[in-house]
Short mmCIF file of C-alpha atoms in Angstrom, two decimals:
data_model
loop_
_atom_site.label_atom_id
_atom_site.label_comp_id
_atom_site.label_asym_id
_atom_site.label_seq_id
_atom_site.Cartn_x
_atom_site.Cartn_y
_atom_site.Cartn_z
CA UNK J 2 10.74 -12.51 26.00
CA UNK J 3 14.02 -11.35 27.09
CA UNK J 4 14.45 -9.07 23.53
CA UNK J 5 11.27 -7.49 25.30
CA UNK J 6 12.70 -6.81 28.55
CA UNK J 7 16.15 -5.65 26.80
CA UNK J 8 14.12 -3.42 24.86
CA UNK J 9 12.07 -1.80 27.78
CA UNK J 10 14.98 -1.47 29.85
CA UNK J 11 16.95 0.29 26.81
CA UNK J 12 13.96 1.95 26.03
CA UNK J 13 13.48 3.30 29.51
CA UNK J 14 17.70 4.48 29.29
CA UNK J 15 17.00 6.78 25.88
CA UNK J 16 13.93 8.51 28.17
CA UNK J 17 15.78 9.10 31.49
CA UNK J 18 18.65 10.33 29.53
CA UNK J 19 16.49 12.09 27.20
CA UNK J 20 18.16 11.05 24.25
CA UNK J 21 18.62 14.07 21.29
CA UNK J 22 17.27 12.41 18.45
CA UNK J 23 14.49 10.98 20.72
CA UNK J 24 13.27 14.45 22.20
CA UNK J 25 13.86 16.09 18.32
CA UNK J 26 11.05 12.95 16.91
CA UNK J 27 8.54 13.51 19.84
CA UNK J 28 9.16 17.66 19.63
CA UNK J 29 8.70 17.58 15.57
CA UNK J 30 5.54 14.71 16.53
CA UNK J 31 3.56 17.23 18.75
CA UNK J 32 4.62 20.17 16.39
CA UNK J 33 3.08 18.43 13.30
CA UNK J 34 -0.12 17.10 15.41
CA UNK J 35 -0.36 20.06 17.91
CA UNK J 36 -0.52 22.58 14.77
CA UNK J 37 -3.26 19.95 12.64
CA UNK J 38 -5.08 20.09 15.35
CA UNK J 39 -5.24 23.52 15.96
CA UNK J 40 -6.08 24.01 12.29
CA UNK J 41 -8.80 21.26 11.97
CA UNK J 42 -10.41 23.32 15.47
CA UNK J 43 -10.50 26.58 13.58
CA UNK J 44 -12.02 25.29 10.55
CA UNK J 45 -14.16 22.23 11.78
CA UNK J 46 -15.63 23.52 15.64
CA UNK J 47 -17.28 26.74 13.05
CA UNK J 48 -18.22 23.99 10.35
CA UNK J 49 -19.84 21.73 13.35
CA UNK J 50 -21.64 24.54 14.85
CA UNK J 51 -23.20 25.83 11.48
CA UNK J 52 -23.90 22.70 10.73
CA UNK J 53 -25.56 22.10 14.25
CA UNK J 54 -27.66 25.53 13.61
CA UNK J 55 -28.44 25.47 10.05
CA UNK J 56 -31.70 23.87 8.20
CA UNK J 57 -31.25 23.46 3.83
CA UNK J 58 -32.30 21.13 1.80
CA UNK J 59 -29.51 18.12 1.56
CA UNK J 60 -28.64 18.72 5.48
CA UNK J 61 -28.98 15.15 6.13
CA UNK J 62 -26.65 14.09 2.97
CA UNK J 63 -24.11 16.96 3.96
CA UNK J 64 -23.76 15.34 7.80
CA UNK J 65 -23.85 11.56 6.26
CA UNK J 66 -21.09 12.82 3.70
CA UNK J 67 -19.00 14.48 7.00
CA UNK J 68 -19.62 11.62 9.11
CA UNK J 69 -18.34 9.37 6.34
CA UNK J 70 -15.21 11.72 6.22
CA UNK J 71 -14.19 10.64 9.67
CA UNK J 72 -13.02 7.37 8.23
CA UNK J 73 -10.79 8.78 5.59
CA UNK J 74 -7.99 6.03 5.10
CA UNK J 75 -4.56 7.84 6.19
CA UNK J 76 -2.56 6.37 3.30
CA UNK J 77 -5.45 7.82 0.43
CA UNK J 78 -4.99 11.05 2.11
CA UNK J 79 -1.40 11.02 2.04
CA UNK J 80 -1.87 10.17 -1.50
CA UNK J 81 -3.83 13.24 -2.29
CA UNK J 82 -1.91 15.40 -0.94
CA UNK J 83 1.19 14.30 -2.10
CA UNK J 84 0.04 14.52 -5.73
CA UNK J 85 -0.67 17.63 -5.44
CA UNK J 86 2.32 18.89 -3.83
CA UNK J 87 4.68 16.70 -6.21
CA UNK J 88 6.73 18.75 -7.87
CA UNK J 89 4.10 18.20 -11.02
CA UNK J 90 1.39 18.61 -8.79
CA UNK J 91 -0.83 22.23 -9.09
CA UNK J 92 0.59 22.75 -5.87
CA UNK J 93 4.34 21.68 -6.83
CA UNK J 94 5.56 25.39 -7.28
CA UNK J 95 5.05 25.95 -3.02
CA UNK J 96 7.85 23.27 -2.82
CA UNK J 97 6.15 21.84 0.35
CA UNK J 98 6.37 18.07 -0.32
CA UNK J 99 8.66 16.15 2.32
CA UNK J 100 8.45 19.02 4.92
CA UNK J 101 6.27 18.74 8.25
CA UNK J 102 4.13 21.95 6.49
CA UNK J 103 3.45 18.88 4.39
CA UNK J 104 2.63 16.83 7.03
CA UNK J 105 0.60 19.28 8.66
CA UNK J 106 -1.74 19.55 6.12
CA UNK J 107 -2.31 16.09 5.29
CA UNK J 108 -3.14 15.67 9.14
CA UNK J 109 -5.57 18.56 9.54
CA UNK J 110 -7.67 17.07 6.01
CA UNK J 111 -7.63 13.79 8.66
CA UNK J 112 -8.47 14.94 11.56
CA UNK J 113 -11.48 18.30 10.01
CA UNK J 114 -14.09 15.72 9.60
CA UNK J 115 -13.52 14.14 12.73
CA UNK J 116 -13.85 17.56 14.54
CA UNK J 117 -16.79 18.80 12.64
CA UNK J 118 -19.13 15.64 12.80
CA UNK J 119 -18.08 15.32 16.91
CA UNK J 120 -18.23 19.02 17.36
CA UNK J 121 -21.76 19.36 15.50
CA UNK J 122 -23.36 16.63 17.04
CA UNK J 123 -22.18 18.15 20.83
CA UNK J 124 -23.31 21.46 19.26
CA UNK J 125 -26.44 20.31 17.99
CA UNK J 126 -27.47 19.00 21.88
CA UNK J 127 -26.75 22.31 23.38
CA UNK J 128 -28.85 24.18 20.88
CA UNK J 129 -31.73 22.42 21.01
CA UNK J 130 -31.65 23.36 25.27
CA UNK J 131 -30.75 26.89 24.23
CA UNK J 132 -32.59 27.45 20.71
CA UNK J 133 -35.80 29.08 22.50
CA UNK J 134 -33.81 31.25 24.59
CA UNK J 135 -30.98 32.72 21.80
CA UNK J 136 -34.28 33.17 19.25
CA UNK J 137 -35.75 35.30 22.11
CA UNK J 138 -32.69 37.29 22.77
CA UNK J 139 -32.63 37.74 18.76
CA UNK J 140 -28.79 36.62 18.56
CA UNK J 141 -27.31 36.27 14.65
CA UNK J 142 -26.16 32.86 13.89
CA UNK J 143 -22.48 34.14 14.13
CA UNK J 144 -23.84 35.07 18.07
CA UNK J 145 -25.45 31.75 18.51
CA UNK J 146 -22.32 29.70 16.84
CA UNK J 147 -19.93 31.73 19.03
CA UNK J 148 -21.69 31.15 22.15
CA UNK J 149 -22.73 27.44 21.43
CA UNK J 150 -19.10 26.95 21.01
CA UNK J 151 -17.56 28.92 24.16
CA UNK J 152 -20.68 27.09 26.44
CA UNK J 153 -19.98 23.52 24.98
CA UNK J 154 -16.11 24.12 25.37
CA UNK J 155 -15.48 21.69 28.27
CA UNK J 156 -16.82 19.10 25.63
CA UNK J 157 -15.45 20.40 22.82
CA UNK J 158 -12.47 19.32 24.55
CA UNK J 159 -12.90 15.96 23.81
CA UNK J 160 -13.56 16.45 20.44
CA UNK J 161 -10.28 18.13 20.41
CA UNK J 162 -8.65 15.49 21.59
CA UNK J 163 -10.08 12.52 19.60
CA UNK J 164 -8.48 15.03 16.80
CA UNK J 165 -5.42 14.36 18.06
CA UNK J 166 -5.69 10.78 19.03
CA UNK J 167 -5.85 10.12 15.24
CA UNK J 168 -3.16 12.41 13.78
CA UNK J 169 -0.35 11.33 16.58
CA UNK J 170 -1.14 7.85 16.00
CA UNK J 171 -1.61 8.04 12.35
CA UNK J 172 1.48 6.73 9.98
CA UNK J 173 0.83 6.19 6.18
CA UNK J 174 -0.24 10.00 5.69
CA UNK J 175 2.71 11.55 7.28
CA UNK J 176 5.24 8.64 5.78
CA UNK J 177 3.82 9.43 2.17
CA UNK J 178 4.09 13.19 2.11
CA UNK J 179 7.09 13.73 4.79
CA UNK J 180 9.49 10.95 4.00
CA UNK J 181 10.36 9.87 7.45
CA UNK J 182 13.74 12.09 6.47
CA UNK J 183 16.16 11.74 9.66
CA UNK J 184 15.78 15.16 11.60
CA UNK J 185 13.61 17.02 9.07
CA UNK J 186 9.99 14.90 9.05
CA UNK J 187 10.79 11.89 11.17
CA UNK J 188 8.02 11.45 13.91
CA UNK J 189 7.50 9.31 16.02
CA UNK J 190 5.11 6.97 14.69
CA UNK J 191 7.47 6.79 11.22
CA UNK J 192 10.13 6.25 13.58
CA UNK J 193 8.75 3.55 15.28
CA UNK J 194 8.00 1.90 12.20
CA UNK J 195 11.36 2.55 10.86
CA UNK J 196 13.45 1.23 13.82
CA UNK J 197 10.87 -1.55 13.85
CA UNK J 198 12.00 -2.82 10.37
CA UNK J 199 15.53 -2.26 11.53
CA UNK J 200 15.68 -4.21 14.29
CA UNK J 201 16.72 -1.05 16.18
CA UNK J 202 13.71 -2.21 19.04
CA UNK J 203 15.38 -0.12 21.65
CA UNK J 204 14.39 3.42 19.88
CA UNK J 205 10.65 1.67 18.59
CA UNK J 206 9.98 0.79 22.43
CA UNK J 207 11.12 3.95 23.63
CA UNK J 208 9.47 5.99 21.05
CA UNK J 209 6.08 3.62 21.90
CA UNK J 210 6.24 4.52 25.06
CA UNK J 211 6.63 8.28 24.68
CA UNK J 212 3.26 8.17 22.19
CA UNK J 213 1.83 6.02 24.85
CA UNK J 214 2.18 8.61 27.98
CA UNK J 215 1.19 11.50 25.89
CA UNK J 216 -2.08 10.24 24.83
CA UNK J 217 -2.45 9.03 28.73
CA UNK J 218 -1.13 12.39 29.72
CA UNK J 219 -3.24 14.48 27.17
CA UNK J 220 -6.51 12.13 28.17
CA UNK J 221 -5.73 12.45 31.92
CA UNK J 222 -5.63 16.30 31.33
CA UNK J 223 -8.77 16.40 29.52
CA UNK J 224 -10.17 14.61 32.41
CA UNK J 225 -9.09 16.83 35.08
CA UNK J 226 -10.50 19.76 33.04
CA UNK J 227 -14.03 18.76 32.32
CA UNK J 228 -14.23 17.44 36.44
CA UNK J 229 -13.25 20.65 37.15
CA UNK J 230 -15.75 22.28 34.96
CA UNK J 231 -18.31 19.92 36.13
CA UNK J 232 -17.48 20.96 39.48
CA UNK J 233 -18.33 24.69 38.92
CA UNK J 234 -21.05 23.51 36.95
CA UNK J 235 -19.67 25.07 33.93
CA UNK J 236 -19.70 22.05 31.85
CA UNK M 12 -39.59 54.10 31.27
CA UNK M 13 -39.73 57.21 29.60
CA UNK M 14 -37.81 56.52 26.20
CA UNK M 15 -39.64 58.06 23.39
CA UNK M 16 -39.03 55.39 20.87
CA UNK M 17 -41.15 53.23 23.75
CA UNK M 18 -43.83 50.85 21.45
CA UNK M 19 -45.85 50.69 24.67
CA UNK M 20 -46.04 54.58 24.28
CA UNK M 21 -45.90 55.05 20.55
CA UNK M 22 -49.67 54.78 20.14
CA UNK M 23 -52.48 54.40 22.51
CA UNK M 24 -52.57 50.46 21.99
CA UNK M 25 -49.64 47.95 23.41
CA UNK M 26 -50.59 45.20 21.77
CA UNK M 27 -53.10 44.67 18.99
CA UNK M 28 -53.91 40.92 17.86
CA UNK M 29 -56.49 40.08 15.07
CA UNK M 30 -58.27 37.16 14.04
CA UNK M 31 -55.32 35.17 15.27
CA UNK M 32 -54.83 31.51 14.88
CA UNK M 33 -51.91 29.15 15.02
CA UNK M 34 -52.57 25.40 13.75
CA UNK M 35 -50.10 22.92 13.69
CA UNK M 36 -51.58 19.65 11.04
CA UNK M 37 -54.91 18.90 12.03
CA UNK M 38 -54.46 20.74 15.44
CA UNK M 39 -55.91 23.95 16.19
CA UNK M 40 -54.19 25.08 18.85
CA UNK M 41 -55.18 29.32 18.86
CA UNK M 42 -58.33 30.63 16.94
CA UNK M 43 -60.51 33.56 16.66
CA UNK M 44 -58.09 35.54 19.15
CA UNK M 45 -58.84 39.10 18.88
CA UNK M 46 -56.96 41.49 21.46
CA UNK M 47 -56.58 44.84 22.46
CA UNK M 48 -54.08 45.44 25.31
CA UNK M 49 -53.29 48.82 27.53
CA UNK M 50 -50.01 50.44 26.93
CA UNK M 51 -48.94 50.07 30.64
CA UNK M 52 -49.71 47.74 33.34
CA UNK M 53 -49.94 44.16 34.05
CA UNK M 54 -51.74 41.81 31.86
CA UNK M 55 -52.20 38.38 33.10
CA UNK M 56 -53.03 35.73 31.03
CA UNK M 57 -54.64 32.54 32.32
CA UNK M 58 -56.56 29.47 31.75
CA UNK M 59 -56.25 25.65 31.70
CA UNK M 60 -53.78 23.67 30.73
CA UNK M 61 -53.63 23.13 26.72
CA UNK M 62 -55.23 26.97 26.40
CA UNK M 63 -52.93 28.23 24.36
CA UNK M 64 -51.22 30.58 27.35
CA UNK M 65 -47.85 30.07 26.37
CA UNK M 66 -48.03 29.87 22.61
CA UNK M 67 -50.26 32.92 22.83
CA UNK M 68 -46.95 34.38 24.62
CA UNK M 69 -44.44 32.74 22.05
CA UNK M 70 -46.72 34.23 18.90
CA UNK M 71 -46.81 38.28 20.46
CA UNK M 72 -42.97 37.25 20.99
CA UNK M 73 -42.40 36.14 17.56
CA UNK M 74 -41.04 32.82 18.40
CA UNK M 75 -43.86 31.31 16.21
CA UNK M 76 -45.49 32.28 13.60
CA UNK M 77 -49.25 32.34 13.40
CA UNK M 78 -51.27 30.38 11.05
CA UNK M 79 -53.39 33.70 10.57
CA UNK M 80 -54.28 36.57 11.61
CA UNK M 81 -52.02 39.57 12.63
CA UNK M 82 -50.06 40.75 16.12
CA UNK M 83 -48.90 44.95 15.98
CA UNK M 84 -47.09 46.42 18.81
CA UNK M 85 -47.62 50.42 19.22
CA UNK M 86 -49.35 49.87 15.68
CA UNK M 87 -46.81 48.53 14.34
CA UNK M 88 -46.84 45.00 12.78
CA UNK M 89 -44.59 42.18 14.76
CA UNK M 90 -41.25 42.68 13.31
CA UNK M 91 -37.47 41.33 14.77
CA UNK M 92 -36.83 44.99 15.11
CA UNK M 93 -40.06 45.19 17.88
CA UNK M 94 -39.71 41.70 19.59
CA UNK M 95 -35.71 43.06 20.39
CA UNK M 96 -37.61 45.46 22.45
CA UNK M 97 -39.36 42.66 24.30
CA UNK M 98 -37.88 40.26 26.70
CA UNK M 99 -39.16 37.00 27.99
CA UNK M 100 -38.81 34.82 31.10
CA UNK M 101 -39.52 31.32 30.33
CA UNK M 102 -40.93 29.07 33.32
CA UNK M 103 -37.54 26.73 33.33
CA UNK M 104 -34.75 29.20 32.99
CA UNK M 105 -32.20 28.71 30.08
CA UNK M 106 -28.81 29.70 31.66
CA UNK M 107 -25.29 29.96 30.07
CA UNK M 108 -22.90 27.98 31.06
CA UNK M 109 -20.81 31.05 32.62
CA UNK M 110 -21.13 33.06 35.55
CA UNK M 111 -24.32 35.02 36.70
CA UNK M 112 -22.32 38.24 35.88
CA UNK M 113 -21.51 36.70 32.72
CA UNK M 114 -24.89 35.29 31.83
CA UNK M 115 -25.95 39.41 32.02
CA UNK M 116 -23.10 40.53 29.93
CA UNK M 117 -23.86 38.33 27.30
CA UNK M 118 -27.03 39.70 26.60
CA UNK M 119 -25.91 43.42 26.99
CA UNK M 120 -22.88 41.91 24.74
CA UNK M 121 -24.96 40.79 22.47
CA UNK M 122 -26.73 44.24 21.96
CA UNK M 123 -23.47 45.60 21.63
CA UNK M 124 -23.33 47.33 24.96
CA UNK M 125 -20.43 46.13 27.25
CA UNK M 126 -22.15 48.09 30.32
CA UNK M 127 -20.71 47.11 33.66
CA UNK M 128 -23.13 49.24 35.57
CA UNK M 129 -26.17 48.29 34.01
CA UNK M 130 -25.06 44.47 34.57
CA UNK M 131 -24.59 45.30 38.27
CA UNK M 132 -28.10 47.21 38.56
CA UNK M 133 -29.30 44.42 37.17
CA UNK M 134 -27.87 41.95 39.82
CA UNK M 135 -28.48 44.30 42.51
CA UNK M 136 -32.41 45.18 41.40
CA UNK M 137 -32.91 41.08 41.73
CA UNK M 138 -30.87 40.99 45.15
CA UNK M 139 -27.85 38.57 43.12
CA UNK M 140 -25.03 41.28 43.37
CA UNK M 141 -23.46 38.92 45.84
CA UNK M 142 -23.60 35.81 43.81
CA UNK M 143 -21.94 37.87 40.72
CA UNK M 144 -18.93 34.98 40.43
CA UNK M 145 -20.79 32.04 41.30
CA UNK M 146 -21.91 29.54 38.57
CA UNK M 147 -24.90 30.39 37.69
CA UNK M 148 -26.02 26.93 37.06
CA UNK M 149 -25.36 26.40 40.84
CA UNK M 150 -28.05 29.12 42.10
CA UNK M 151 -31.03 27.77 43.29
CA UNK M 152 -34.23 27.33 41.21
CA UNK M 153 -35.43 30.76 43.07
CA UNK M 154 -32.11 32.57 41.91
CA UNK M 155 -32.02 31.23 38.70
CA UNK M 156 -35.19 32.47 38.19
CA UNK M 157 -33.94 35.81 39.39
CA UNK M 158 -31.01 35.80 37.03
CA UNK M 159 -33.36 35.07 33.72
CA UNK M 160 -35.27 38.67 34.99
CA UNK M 161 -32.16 40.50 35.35
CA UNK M 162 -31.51 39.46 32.08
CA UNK M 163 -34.44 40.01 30.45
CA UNK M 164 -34.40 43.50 32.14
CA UNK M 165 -31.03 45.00 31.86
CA UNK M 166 -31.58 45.66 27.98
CA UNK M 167 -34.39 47.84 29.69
CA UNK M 168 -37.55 46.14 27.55
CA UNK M 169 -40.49 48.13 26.84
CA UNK M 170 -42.83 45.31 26.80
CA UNK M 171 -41.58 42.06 29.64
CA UNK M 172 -43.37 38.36 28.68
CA UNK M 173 -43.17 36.13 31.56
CA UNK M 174 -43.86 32.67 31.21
CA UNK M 175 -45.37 30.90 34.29
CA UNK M 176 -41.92 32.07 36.00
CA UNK M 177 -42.68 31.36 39.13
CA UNK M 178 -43.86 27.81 38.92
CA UNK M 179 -42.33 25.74 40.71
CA UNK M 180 -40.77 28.50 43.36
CA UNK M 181 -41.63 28.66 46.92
CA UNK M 182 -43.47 31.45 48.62
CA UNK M 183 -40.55 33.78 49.62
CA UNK M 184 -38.58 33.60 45.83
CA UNK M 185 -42.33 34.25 44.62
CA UNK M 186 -42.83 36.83 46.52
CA UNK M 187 -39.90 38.22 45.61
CA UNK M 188 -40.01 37.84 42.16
CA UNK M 189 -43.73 39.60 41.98
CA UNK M 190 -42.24 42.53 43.67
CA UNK M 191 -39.17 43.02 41.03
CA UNK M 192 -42.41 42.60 38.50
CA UNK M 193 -44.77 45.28 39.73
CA UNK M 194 -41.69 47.94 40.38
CA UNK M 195 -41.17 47.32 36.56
CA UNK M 196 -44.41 47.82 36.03
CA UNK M 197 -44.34 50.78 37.92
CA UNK M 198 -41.34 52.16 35.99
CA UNK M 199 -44.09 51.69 32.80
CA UNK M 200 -42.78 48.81 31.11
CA UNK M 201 -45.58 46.64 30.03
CA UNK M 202 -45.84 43.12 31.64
CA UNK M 203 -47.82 40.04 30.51
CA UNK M 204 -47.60 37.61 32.75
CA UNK M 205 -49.38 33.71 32.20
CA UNK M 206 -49.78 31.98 35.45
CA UNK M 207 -52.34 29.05 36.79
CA UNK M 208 -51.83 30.69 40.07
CA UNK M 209 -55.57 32.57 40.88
CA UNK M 210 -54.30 34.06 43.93
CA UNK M 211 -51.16 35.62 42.15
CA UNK M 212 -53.30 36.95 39.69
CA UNK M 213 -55.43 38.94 42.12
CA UNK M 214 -52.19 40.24 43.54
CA UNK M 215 -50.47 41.06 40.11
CA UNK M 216 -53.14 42.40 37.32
CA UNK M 217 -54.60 45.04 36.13
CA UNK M 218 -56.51 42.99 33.65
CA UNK M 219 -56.84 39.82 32.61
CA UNK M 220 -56.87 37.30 29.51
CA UNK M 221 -58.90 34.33 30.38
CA UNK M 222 -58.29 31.40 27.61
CA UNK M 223 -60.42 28.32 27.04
CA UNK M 224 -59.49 25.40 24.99
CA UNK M 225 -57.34 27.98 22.21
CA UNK M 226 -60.10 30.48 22.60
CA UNK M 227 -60.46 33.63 23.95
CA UNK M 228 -63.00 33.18 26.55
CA UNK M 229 -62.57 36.43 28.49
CA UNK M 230 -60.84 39.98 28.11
CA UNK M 231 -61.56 42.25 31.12
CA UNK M 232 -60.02 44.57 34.29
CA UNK M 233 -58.62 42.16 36.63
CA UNK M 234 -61.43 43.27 39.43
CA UNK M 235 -64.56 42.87 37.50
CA UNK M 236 -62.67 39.55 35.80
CA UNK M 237 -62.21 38.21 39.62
CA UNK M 238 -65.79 39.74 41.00
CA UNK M 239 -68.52 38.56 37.87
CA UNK M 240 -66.32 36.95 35.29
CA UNK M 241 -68.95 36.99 32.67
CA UNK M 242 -67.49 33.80 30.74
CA UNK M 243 -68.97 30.13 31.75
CA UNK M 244 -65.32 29.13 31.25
CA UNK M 245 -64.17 31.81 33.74
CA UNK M 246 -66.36 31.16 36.79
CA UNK M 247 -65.60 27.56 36.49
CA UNK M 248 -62.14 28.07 36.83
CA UNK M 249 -62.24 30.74 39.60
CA UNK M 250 -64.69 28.52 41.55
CA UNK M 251 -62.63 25.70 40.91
CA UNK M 252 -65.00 23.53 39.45
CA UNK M 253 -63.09 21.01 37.02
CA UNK M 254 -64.02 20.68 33.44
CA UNK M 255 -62.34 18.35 30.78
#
């Protein structure tokens, strides 16, 4: 109990004093994340809103197939991607492997699915209120998606989010393909399991915290957003 | 409107509808609907519920496609080019989520106009240019309904389909809504207009489609339709006799 209590109080010392090697983890953990998430938005809200517009043949095999993606096991990914950024990899030449590029990518393969099947099926809702209305007004599907997308935002915002729920908290991707290498791809949940094995509880609890208030703090923003919208009945 | 391109004023027929019929499995829901409409003027649709008022509306729109038969505008068959020349106000109002401003622009946007003035003659020809910023999910159902004209106006339509749009609107936003619709039809865009209301379609048409049961039960000028409706179907309904 009192190893607990040493490492809270220690823990809480490294944040007030906003220890280097602490802030450089959480900065490069938000980088790597922040920029997978972005990515998996630009290629999964368009994927989720075609998807949400679209009829063809295999449709319901394509969604089962994307929904199924959302449980991709962090390690497998990390696997993939790592043998094909190995140096004898068909991606070896862009010497990528153990960088947070590398880590970036094996997050946003994560995290597309997730954002596609959440984004289509929020998507999907809207259109079916607004279908009538952008057939009348003779919109292209590139028209509809845009606008399905910019009127479900406030939701979409959630989606984002659960997006980066998963690649802050995720481990065995970004430990296969970055390395964990001390103030080049350490983050902060490698880190944590790191200092963890090293007895070093001080930096884990510290660094657990840290990943704790930011998924509070992103949440709570979230939160305060879509009230907001739903206040101005905008969402 | 005096655009040259106008369907309405392309030939000396608005709409033309032959032998149409729209069945959905072992539903016939529109047969047998054959249809000549004037270039100009109000037409007003009616009938009972389950007549076929509003799918008649969605077919001339191209929203749905008949089973048979054929719908030409100015003479020309139904095409996406035409029904972009057509608007329609549905009787619940679809509205962004954005602004009333912005729930205009889009539209104009959309056509690939980014028109400020137009948007605000819009707002100002349905009395919203004060309610511009406001959400226009917070305007009441009157408004709302005011916004989805503006809309369908401000791309300046040469044929306007209104859907039972003033349903479920109290006497003042329908009175104000059948004024915005015979100045429009007064500036020679064509109107049809389906409504269960008998007194509104005294006060709005110039003629009238009376529909029974998917059938086309009546076709004539709104007075002779309201003085000696020649139909069975149609003097029922005016007298306000029920029949299943």
């Amino acid at each position: 109990m009192s190893d607990i209590s040493d490492a809270l109080h220690m823990a809480g010392q490294l944040v007030l004093h906003r220890d280097a090697d602490l802030i450089e983890i959480v900065a490069l953990s938000l980088h790597v994340s922040l920029s997978a998430v972005a990515i998996a938005c630009l290629v999964g809200l368009p994927l989720g809103a075609l998807l949400a517009i679209t009829r063809f043949p295999g449709r319901g095999a394509v969604l089962t197939l994307v929904n199924a993606l959302m449980g991709l096991p962090p390690v497998v990914v990390g696997l993939i991607v790592y043998l094909h950024l190995s140096r004898a990899g068909p991606l070896g030449f862009l010497g990528l492997l153990y960088t947070p590029t590398a880590m970036i990518i094996a997050q946003t393969i994560l995290i597309t699915p997730i954002v596609a099947a959440l984004s289509r099926q929020v998507l999907e809702d809207l259109h079916a209120e607004y279908a009538d209305q952008f057939r009348s007004f003779a919109l292209s599907r590139r028209q509809t998606m845009q606008a399905l997308i910019w009127d479900a935002r406030y939701s979409l915002l959630t989606v984002a989010l659960a997006g980066f729920g998963r690649a802050v908290a995720e481990v065995g991707a970004v430990m296969i393909v970055g390395g964990n290498i001390d103030h080049l791809t350490r983050v902060m949940t490698t880190a944590i399991a790191l200092e963890t094995s090293r007895g070093d509880l001080a930096l884990a609890m510290a660094l657990g915290m840290v990943l704790m208030a930011l998924a509070l703090g992103v949440n709570a923003a979230v939160h305060g957003v879509r009230l907001t919208a739903a206040r101005q009945a905008h969402a | 409107m005096t655009d040259p391109d106008s369907i309405t004023q392309q030939s000396g027929m608005a709409l033309r509808v032959r032998d149409l019929a729209f069945r959905t499995g072992a539903l016939t829901l529109l047969d047998g609907i054959d249809l000549s409409l004037q270039p100009t003027g109000i037409t007003v649709v009616m009938g009972p519920n389950g007549a076929g008022k509003s799918l008649l509306l969605r077919l001339v729109h191209g929203l749905a496609a008949p089973t048979k038969g054929e719908i030409s505008w100015g003479g020309a068959l139904l095409s996406p080019m035409l029904t972009r020349r057509q608007s329609l106000v549905f009787q619940k109002p679809v509205l962004l989520r954005r602004s009333v401003a912005a729930n205009v622009d889009f539209i104009l946007r959309a056509r690939g106009r980014r028109d400020r003035r137009a948007r605000d003659a819009a707002l100002a020809r349905v009395g919203l240019s004060a309610e511009a910023a406001r959400p226009a999910r917070r305007l009441s159902g009157g408004q709302q309904q005011r916004l989805a004209l503006a809309r369908a106006l401000v791309t300046g339509p040469d044929v306007l389909l209104m859907d039972e749009p003033t349903a479920s609107l109290d006497p003042a936003s329908v009175l104000m809504i059948e004024r915005i619709v015979t100045d429009t039809a007064a500036q020679g865009t064509k109107i049809l207009f389906v409504t269960h209301d008998i007194g509104q379609a005294r006060r709005l048409a110039d003629d009238v489609v009376f529909l029974q049961s998917g059938r086309l039960a009546e076709y004539s000028p709104a007075a002779r339709f309201f003085d000696t409706p020649r139909s069975e179907a149609a003097q029922a309904y005016l007298a306000g006799r029920l029949r299943v």
